[in-house]
CSV table of C-alpha atoms and ligand atoms in Angstrom, one decimal:
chain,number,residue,atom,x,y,z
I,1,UNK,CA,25.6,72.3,-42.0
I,2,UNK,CA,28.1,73.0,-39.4
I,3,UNK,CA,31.4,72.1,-40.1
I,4,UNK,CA,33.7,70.8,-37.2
I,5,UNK,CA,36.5,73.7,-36.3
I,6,UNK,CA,40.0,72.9,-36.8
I,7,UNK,CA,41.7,73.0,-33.5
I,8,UNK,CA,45.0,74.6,-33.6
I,9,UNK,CA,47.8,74.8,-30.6
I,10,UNK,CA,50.5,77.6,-30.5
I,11,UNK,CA,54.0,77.1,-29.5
I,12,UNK,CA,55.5,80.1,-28.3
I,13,UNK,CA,54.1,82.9,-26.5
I,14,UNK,CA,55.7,85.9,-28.1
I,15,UNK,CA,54.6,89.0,-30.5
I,16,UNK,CA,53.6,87.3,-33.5
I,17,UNK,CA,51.7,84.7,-31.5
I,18,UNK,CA,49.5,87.2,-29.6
I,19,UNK,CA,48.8,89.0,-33.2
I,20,UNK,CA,47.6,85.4,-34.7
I,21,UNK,CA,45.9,84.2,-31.7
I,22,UNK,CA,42.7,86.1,-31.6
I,23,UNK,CA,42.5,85.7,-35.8
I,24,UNK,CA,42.6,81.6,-34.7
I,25,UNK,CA,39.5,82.1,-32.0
I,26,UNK,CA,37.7,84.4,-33.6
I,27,UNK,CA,37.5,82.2,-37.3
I,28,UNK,CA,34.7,80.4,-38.0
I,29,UNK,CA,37.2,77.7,-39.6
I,30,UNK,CA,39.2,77.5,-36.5
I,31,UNK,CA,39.5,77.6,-33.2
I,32,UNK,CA,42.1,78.0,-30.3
I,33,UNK,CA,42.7,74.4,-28.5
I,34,UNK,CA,46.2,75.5,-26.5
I,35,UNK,CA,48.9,77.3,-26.0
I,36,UNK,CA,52.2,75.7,-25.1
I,37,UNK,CA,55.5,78.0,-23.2
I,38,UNK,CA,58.9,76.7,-22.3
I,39,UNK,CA,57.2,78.3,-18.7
I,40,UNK,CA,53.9,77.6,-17.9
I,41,UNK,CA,53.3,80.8,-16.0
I,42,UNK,CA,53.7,82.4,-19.2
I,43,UNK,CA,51.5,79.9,-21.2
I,44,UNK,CA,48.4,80.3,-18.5
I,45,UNK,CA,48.7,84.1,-18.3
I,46,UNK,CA,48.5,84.0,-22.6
I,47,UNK,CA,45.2,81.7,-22.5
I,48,UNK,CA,43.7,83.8,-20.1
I,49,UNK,CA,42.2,86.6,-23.1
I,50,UNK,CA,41.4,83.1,-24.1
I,51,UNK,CA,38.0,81.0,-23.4
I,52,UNK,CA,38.2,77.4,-24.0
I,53,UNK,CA,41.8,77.1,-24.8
I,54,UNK,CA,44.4,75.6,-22.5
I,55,UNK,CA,47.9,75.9,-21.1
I,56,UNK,CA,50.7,73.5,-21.6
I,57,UNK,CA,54.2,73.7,-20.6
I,58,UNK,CA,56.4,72.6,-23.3
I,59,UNK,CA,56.2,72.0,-27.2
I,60,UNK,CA,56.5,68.5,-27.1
I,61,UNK,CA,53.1,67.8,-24.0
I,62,UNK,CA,51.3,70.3,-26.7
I,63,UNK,CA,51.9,68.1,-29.9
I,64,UNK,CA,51.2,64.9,-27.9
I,65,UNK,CA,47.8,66.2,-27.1
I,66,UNK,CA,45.0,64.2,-29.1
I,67,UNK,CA,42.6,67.1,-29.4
I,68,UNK,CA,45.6,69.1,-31.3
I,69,UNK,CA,44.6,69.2,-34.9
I,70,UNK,CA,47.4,71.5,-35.8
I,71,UNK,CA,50.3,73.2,-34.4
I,72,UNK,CA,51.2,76.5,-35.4
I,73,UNK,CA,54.6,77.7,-34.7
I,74,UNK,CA,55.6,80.8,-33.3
I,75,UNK,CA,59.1,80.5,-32.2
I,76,UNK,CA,62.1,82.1,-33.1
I,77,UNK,CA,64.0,80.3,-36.4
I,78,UNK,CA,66.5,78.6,-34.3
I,79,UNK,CA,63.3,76.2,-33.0
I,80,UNK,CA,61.6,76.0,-35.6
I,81,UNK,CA,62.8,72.5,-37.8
I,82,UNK,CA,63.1,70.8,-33.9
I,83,UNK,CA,59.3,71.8,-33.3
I,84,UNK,CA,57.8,71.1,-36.9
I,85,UNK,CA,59.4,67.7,-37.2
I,86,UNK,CA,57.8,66.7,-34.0
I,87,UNK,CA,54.7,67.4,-34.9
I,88,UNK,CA,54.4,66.1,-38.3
I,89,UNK,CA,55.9,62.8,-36.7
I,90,UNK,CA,52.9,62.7,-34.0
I,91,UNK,CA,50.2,63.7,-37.2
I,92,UNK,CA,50.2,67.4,-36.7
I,93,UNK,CA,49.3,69.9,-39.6
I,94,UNK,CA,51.4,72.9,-39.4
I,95,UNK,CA,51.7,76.4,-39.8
I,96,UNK,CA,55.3,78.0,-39.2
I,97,UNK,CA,56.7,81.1,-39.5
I,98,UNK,CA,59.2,82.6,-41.8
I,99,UNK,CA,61.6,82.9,-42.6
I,100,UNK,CA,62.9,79.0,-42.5
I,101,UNK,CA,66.2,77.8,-41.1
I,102,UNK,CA,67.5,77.1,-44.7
I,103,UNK,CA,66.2,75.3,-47.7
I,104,UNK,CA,67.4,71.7,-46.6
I,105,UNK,CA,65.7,72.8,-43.2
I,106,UNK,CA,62.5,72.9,-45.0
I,107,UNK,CA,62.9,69.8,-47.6
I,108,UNK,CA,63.3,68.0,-44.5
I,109,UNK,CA,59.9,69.1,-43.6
I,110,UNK,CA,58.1,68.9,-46.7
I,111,UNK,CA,59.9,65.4,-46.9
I,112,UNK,CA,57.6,64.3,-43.6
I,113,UNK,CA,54.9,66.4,-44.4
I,114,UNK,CA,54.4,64.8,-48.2
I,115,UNK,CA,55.1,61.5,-46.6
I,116,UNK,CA,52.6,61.5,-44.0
I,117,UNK,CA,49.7,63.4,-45.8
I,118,UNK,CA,49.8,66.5,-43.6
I,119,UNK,CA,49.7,70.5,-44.5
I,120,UNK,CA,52.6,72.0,-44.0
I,121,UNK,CA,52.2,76.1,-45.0
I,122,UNK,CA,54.5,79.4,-44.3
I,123,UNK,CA,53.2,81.8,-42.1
I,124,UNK,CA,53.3,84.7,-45.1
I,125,UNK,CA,50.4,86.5,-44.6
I,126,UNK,CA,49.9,88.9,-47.7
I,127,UNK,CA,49.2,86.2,-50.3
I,128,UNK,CA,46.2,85.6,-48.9
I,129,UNK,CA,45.0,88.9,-49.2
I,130,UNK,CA,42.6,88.6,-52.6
I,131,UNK,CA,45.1,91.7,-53.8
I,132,UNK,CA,47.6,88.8,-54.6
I,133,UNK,CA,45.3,87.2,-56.5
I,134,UNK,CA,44.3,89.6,-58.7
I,135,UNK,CA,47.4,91.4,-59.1
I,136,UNK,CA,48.4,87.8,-60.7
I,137,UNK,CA,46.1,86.7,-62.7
I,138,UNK,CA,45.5,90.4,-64.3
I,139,UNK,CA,49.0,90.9,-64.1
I,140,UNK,CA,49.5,89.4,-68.1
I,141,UNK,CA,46.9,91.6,-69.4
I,142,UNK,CA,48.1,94.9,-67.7
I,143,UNK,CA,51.6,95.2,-67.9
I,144,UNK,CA,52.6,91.7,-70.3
I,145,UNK,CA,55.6,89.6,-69.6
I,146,UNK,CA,57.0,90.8,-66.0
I,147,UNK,CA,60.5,91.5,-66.5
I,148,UNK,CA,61.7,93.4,-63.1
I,149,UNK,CA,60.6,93.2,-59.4
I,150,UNK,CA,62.1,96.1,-56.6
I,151,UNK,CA,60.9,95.7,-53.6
I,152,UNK,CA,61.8,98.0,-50.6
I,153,UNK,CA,60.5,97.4,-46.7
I,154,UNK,CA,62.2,98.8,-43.8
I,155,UNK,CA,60.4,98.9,-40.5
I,156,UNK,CA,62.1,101.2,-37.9
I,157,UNK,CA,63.8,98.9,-35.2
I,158,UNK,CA,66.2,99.2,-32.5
I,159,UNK,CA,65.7,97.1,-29.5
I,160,UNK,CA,68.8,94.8,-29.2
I,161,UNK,CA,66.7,92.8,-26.6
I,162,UNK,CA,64.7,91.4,-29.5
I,163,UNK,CA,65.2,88.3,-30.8
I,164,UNK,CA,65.8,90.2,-34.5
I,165,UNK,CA,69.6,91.2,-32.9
I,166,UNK,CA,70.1,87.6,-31.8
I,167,UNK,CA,72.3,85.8,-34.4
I,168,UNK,CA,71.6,83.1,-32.5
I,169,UNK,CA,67.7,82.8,-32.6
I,170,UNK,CA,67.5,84.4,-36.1
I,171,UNK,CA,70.7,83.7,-38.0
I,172,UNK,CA,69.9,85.6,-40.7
I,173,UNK,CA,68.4,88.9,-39.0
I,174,UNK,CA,67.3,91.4,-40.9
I,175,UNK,CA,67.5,89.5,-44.4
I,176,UNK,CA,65.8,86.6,-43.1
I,177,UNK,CA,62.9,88.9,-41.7
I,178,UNK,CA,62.5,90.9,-44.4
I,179,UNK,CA,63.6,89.7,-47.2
I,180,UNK,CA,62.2,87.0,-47.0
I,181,UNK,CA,58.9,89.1,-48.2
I,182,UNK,CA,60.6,90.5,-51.0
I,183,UNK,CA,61.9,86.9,-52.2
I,184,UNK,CA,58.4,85.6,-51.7
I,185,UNK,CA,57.1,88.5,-53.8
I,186,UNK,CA,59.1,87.2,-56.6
I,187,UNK,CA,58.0,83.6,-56.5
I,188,UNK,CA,54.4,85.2,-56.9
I,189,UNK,CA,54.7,88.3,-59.5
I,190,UNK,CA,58.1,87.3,-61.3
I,191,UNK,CA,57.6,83.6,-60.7
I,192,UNK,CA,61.3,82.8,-62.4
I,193,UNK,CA,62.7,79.4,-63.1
I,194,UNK,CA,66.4,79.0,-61.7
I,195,UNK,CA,68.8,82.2,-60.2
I,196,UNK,CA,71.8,82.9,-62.5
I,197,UNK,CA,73.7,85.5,-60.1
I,198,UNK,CA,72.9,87.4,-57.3
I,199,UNK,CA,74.8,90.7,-55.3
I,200,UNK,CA,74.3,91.6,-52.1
I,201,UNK,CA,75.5,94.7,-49.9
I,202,UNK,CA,74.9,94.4,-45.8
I,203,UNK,CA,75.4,96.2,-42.8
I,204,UNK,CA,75.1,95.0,-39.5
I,205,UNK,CA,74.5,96.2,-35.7
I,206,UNK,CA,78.3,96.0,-34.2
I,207,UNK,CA,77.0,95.3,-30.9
I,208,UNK,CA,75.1,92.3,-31.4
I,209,UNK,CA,76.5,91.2,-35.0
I,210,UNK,CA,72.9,90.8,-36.2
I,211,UNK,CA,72.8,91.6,-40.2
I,212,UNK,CA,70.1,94.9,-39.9
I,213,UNK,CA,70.6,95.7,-43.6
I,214,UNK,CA,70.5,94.2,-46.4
I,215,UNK,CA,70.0,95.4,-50.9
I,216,UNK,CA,70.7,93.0,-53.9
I,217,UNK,CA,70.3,92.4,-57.3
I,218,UNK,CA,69.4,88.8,-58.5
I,219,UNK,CA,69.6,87.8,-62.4
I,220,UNK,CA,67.2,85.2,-63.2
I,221,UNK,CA,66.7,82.9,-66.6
I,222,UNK,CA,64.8,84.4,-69.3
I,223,UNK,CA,66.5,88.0,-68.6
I,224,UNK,CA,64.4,88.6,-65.3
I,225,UNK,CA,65.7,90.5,-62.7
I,226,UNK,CA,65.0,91.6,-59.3
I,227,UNK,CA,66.6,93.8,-57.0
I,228,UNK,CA,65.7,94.3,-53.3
I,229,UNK,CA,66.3,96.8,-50.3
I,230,UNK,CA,65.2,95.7,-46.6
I,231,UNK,CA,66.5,96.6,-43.2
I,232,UNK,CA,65.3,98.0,-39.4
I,233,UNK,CA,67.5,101.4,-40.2
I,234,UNK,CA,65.5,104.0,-42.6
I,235,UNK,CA,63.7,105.4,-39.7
I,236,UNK,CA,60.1,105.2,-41.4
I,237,UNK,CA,58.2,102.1,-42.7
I,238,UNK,CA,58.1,101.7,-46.1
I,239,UNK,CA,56.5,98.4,-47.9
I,240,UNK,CA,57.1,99.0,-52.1
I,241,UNK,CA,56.7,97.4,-54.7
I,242,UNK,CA,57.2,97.8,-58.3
I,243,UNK,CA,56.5,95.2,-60.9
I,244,UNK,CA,57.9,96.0,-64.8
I,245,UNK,CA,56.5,94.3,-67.7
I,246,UNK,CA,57.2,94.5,-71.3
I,247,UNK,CA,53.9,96.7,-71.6
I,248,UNK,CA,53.1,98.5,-68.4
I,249,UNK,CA,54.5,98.7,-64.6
I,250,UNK,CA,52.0,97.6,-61.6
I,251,UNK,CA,53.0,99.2,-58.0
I,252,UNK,CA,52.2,98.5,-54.4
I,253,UNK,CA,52.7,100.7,-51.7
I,254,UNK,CA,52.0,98.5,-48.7
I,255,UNK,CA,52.6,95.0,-50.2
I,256,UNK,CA,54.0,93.1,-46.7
I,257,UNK,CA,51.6,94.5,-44.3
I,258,UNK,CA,48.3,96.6,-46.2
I,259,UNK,CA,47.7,99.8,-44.4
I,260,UNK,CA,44.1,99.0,-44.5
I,261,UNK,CA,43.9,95.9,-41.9
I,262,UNK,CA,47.3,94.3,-42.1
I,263,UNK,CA,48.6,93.9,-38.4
I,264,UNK,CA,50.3,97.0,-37.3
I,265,UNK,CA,47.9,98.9,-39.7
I,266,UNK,CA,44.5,99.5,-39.1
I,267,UNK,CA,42.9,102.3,-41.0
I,268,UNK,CA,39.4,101.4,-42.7
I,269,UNK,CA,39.8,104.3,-45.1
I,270,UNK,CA,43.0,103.4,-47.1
I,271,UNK,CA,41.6,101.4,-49.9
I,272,UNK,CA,43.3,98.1,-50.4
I,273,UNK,CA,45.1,97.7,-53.8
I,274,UNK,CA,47.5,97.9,-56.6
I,275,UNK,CA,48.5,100.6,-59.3
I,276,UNK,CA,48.7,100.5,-63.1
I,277,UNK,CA,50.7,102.5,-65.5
I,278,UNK,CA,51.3,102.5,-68.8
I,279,UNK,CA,53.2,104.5,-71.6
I,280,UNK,CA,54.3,108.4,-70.8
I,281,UNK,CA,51.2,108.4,-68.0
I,282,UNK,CA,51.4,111.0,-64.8
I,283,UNK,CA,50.4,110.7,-61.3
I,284,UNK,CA,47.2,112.2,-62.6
I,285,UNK,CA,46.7,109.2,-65.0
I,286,UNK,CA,47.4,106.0,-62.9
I,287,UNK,CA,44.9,103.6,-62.4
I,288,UNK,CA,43.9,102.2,-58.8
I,289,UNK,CA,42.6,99.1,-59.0
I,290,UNK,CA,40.9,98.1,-55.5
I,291,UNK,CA,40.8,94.9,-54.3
I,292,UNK,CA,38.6,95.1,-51.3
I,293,UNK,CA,38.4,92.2,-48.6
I,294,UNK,CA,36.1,91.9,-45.9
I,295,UNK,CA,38.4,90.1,-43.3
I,296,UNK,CA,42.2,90.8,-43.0
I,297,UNK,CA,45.2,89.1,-44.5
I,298,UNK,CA,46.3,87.3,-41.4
I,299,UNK,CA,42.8,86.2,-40.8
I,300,UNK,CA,42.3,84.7,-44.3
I,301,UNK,CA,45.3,82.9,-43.7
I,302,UNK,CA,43.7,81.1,-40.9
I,303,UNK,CA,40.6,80.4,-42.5
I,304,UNK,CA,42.7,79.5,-45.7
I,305,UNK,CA,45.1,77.0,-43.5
I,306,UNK,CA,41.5,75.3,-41.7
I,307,UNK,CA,40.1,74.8,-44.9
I,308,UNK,CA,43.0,72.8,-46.7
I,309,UNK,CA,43.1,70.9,-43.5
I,310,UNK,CA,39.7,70.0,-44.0
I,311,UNK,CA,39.1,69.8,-48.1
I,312,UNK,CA,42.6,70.3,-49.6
I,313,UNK,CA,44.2,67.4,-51.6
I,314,UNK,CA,47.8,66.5,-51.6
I,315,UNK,CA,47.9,68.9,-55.6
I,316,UNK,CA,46.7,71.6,-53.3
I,317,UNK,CA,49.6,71.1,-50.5
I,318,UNK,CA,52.4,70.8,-52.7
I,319,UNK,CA,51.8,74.5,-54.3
I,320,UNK,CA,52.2,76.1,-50.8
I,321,UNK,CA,55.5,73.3,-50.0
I,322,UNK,CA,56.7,74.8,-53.8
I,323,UNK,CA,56.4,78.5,-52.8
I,324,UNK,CA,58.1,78.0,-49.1
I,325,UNK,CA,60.6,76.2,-50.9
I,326,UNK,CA,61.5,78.8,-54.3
I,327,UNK,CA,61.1,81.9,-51.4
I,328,UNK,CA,63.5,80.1,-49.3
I,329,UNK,CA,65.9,79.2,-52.1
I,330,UNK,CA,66.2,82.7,-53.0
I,331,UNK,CA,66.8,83.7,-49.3
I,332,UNK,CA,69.4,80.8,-48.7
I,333,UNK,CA,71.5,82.6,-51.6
I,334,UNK,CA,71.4,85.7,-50.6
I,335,UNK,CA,72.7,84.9,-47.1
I,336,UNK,CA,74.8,83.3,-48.9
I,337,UNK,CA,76.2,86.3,-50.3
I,338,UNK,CA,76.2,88.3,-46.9
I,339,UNK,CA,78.6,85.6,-45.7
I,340,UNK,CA,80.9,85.8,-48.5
I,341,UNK,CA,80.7,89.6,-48.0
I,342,UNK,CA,81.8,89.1,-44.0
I,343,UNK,CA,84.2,86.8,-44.9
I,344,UNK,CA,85.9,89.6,-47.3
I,345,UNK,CA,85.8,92.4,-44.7
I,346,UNK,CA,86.1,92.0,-41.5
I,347,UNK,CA,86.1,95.0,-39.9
I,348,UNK,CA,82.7,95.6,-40.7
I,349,UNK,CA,81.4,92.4,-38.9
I,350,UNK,CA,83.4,92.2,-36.0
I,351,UNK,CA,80.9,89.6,-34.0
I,352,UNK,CA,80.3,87.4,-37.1
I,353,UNK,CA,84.0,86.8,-37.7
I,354,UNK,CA,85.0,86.0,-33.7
I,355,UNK,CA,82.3,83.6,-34.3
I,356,UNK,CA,83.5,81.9,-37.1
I,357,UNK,CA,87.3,82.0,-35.2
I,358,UNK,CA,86.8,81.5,-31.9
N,401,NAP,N1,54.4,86.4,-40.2
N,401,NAP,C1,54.6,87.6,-39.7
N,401,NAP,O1,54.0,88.6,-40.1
N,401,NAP,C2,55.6,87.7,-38.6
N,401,NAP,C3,55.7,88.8,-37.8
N,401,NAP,C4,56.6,88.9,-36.7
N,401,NAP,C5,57.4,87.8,-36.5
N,401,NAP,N2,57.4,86.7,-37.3
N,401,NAP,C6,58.4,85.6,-37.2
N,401,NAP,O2,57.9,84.9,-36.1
N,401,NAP,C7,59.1,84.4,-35.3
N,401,NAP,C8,58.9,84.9,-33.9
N,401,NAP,O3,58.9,86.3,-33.8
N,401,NAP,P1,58.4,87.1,-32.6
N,401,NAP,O4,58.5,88.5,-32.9
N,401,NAP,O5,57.0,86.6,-32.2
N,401,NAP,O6,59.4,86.7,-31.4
N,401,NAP,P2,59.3,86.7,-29.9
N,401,NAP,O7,58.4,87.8,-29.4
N,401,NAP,O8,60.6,86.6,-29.3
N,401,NAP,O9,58.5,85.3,-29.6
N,401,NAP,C9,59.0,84.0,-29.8
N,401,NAP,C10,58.5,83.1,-28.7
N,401,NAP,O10,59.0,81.8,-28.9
N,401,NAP,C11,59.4,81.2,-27.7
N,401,NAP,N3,60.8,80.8,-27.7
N,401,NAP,C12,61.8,81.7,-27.6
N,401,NAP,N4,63.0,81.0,-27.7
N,401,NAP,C13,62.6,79.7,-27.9
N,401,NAP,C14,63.4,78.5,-28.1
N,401,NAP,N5,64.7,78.5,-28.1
N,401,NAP,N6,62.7,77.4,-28.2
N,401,NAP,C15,61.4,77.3,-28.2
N,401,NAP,N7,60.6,78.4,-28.1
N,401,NAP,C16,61.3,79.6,-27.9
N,401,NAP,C17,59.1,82.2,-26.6
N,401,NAP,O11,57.9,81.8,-26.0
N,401,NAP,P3,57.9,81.1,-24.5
N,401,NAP,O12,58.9,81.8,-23.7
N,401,NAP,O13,56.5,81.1,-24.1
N,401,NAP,O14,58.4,79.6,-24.8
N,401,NAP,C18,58.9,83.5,-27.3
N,401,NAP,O15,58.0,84.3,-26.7
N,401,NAP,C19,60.3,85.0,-36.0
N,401,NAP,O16,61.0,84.0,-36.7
N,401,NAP,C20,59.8,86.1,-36.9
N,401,NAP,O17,60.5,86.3,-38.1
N,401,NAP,C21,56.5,86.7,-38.4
């Protein structure tokens, strides 16, 4: 039996969107309907690499479109809450990118999306890898009760062109686009209750006042703890991961973007995985557990995203609206922190403090 493909518009023409738009036509869940640009120059020359899909000059003459099953969302966080609302309202699943404008930003979404019976899921790609899964449901027997999480992913970055210097389009720069990962990695290994206290150190780009560093320590209940280090300014890519438990420590060293077939990455021989340790174990002695998968993490998450469209019940939305949510609580008080920290010294954020006097 052939299953009818879920037809899914883009808004925005940017990086991320040409990364997810061949992943959309090439799954046999989905397929590309349209593509919508604030310039429809730039929307026509996009679809081109695209057969079948069509052009359309604005985000709103996309979502009105009754062949638009649903919308995915590939602007930058400033547009996001504007663009998802309107689509829910007019029926539209959706897929957005992270990081979110704030928490109440995305209750207000998950409010509409609950209401009207729609998916709404975060465009995280990793925990659709089958590594995710695995890691958490052997993650009890391995290493016990996880007590600490560190995460540390820096990507080497510089272009002050990019929307990632623009406190404007992304308000939270660097902590919003990358740790976000690391909180989202705690809502799925550390999976903690309610955060107790949280410290956070930044620096930030003194031309453009964009936060392009951020590391942390957050206390949860039940003595769990996880600390974080993210930023564009290490000069090398590094994507870690270390998971404590009361019996044994589980590590990743590529747990954002796998080095195997995670975007960015493409190298068929680096296995896909996690380590295991336990006791006074070397190098020589660590255990590599594979988890293979025969289509990448951002292409699952396509054919992951079709599928609820078409099969998932309203139990199955709510635990990716409960994920989004606890990732982007976590992330809400950590900028938090960051803007206490400006607040207290401003000679190290010149730019944020003129905008908050002007
Ligand atoms: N999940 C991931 O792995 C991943 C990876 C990279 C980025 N991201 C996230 O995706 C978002 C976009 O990142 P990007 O690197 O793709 O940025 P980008 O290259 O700047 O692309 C964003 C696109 O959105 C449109 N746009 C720009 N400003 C807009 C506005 N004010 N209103 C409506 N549309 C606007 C533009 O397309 P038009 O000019 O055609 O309208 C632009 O090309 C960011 O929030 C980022 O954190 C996620």
């Amino acid at each position: 039996m052939t299953m009818t493909k879920v037809k899914i518009g883009i808004v925005g023409t940017g990086f991320i969107a040409t990364i997810l738009a061949p992943q959309i036509q090439s799954s046999k869940k989905a397929r590309l309907d349209a593509v919508s640009s604030r310039t429809l120059a730039k929307a026509e020359s996009f679809v081109a690499n695209y057969p079948g899909a069509i052009a359309v000059e604005g985000a709103d003459h996309l979502i009105a479109r009754d062949d638009v099953d649903a919308v995915y969302i590939a602007t930058p966080t400033s547009a996001k809450e504007d663009v998802a609302s309107r689509a829910l309202t007019a029926g539209k699943h959706v897929l957005i990118e992270k990081p979110l404008h704030s928490a109440a930003s995305f209750k207000r979404l998950s409010a509409l999306a609950r209401q009207k019976g729609l998916l709404l899921m975060d465009a995280t790609h990793f925990v659709h890898h089958p590594r995710t899964s695995a890691m958490r449901q052997r993650l009890a027997a391995l290493i016990g009760a996880p007590r600490s999480l560190h995460t540390m992913f820096y990507f080497p970055f510089s272009d002050r062109e990019n929307i990632r210097f623009d406190p404007i389009d992304e308000p939270m720069g660097a902590a919003g686009d990358m740790a976000w990962y690391s909180m989202r990695a705690v809502v799925e290994y550390l999976a903690p209750d309610a955060l107790e206290d949280i410290k956070v150190f930044a620096e930030w780009d003194p031309h453009s006042g964009a936060v392009i560093r951020a590391t942390g320590v957050l206390q949860f209940n039940a003595g769990k703890t996880a600390t974080f280090d993210v930023g564009y300014t290490a000069g090398a890519a590094v994507m870690e991961l270390t998971v404590a438990g009361t019996s044994g420590i589980l590590t990743q060293d590529d747990f954002v973007l796998d080095w195997q077939s995670g975007f960015g990455f493409d190298n068929p021989d680096i296995q896909t995985g996690f380590i295991h340790r336990s006791g006074l174990a070397t190098r020589n002695d660590f255990a590599f557990i594979e988890t293979p998968s025969e289509r990448s993490q951002h292409a699952l998450m396509i054919d992951n995203f079709a599928d609820l469209i078409r099969n998932g019940d309203a139990a199955e939305r709510e635990i990716w609206l409960s994920a989004t949510e606890k990732t982007q609580v976590f992330l809400d008080a950590i900028w938090q922190e960051i803007q206490t920290q400006a607040r207290a010294s401003p000679a190290m954020t010149p730019q944020v403090n003129m905008r908050e006097n002007p």
